[in-house]
RNA sequence: UCGGGGAUCGUCUAAUGGCAGGACGACGGAUUCUGGCUCCGUCUAUCUAGGUUCGAAUCCUAGUCCCCGAACCA
């Protein structure tokens, strides 16, 4: 079915979209956008991967670029073709295409090997004979530098020969590795001579036994990106530390294409785990029924559950992309699924737990065929689908939960003496109950109110609700699998043993459900809404011609009804969470203040300057601290003061205004000189320049340098009162709606008006004057 | 010798010195032959403390909290 509704996606710009837009604008990569989704074929894809897939393929789609599906298959011992096929299938199912066939990192093994030899020849890599434990010991710790491997300066020829021998199978696994020669004292552990290659005598799922050495991720990945001429290599936050090494590999191999890596926050969902390892455990310990168990957060599981690709994609759009570690409310996924289902799932009636209602005034053996549309009027997309016939006879089933002998007032369903409507049919009045020997209610008797077909209300009687129902004689029996969230705790990962957080009631198999007969004759519609119950999917594996099996996709949204709250609804066992956070916050390293002091201690004249600034210029201790961390800053300040500017003002500008213009640069890397800064400050202080213009000129000076008085002649000046009033009138006129809001009490809008006027005046108005003029004009 | 990231409604996410916005959720109402959908309304946020500025979520300073990094995994 086509969905005309675009769904909830006013696509806002997340940081990657903004970044690509900027790259396109500045012409990086000749305006190309090439991304990739690079799974390792060692497990099934899950909802977290879906986010990444939607991001990578989505970005490519949006900007007219391309996205490759590439298997990062550098570790033959964990990887299998089964996973390759499942993953490719999942990507296609989500609706993305990746060209003729997927790509493989292993396709570039030859190139990687040659480039590794090049690194060796250039003295940038060496074969190391330390064992695993020794390498770890030599690497040092987070706080302490590492020590160089004794093999670090092994002659190039020897490394070359050994590397070849490693690949020829002349050395056992673990005996030798190829390492990059970078920096054993690097504060980034990834740069302490990282491993490039290790020996693995395992058959690779694609290259067989052709290789005895396999590249490590950090070496292989950037080259795979480069080979594919990827422009934006997007990965998750935990790879931020790897970026430096990524850039090193591209730079040192001198590969003639420079991809760049960007990181975003991986998806975390509450009541869910998205760890391949843990997912694998669930499957292996048979705590679920395979990778495609409908309770699993795998793409295969969601597919089997009945989710559509559109729903999953809409969810991924809904949650956004950022760098915050966050945990998304599972309710958002359910919202996306319901929203999708509401528009696509035809309505039929099914009773999960049947309760027999005998309509005593309907003759036995009589059948009336009623009509029911597949969609309600408020889903116009479904109008074309028409409807189906629904049989009514003397005995019908209603949901056991839809009858109470002693109902509360907000229970809007059947009870003795009450009238309800059987959906698409008649109203009925409950006359009595029938019981078994133990006194349990096993049925209800009711009379059918003939005149109420087609919506007519029974004379003088309240209709308590509308119930779904099926004709007992015609209904089909079905098995219905009702799924609940797999975990009872919001954060299963917080448990020492995450399987203890499993929800014992995540699956309930209902075997005696009854479904209206139309489902056997509608050509096998895949997804229905069982009215008033939820959305259901014909199980693609177990549902057969002669055996109906439905999976619950998701329930209808329910507004709370006190009378229906299950009494034994155990609270999630949150209390067990015991595992302390894996990496407790560590003591901070050097603070910036310490760094500045360190710089001064290394260059003693700076310490003198600091004292001097305090004594002679009256700067506060903090101010003089902040402007004496480098010689270039000190020089700038002194020159500015020499040019006649007040020391206090200079400090203020250097501390508060300059950093914005500088960014990461040092003053010496810009065109700004102290004399110009001083001249600028003088003009700002004496009122020649408005604050806004002065700030704009600072930006100009940093960027282009130049003569201050010439710049002032060009950019300076200030509006007189009449010109200002004119602009104010103009701005207010153009924003009549805001003016009305302001007068209605939204005084925060003053800032908006001032801002607009400042903009229109190009800064040539003093803010206080503008404020006054605006206030006067607004009354 | 520690380094790299991050902190905005209950949740997710916008706002490049100028109206703190959207979505989920919750609550209330309208509508309804689904306790659904739809519509309307309400709710709730800039980690803390100082500073700069006419104006700060945004710039500066100090602090707090969270995440990642020492696999021959990716």
Short mmCIF file of C-alpha atoms in Angstrom, two decimals, chain A residues 9 34 136 285 345 407 455 550 637:
data_model
loop_
_atom_site.label_atom_id
_atom_site.label_comp_id
_atom_site.label_asym_id
_atom_site.label_seq_id
_atom_site.Cartn_x
_atom_site.Cartn_y
_atom_site.Cartn_z
CA UNK A 9 10.02 13.85 9.33
CA UNK A 34 30.80 8.65 -0.73
CA UNK A 136 51.25 -5.19 26.70
CA UNK A 285 22.02 -20.52 25.33
CA UNK A 345 -2.77 -2.50 8.44
CA UNK A 407 -17.66 -3.34 36.72
CA UNK A 455 -25.50 2.98 14.12
CA UNK A 550 0.13 -14.59 14.25
CA UNK A 637 49.27 43.02 24.95
#
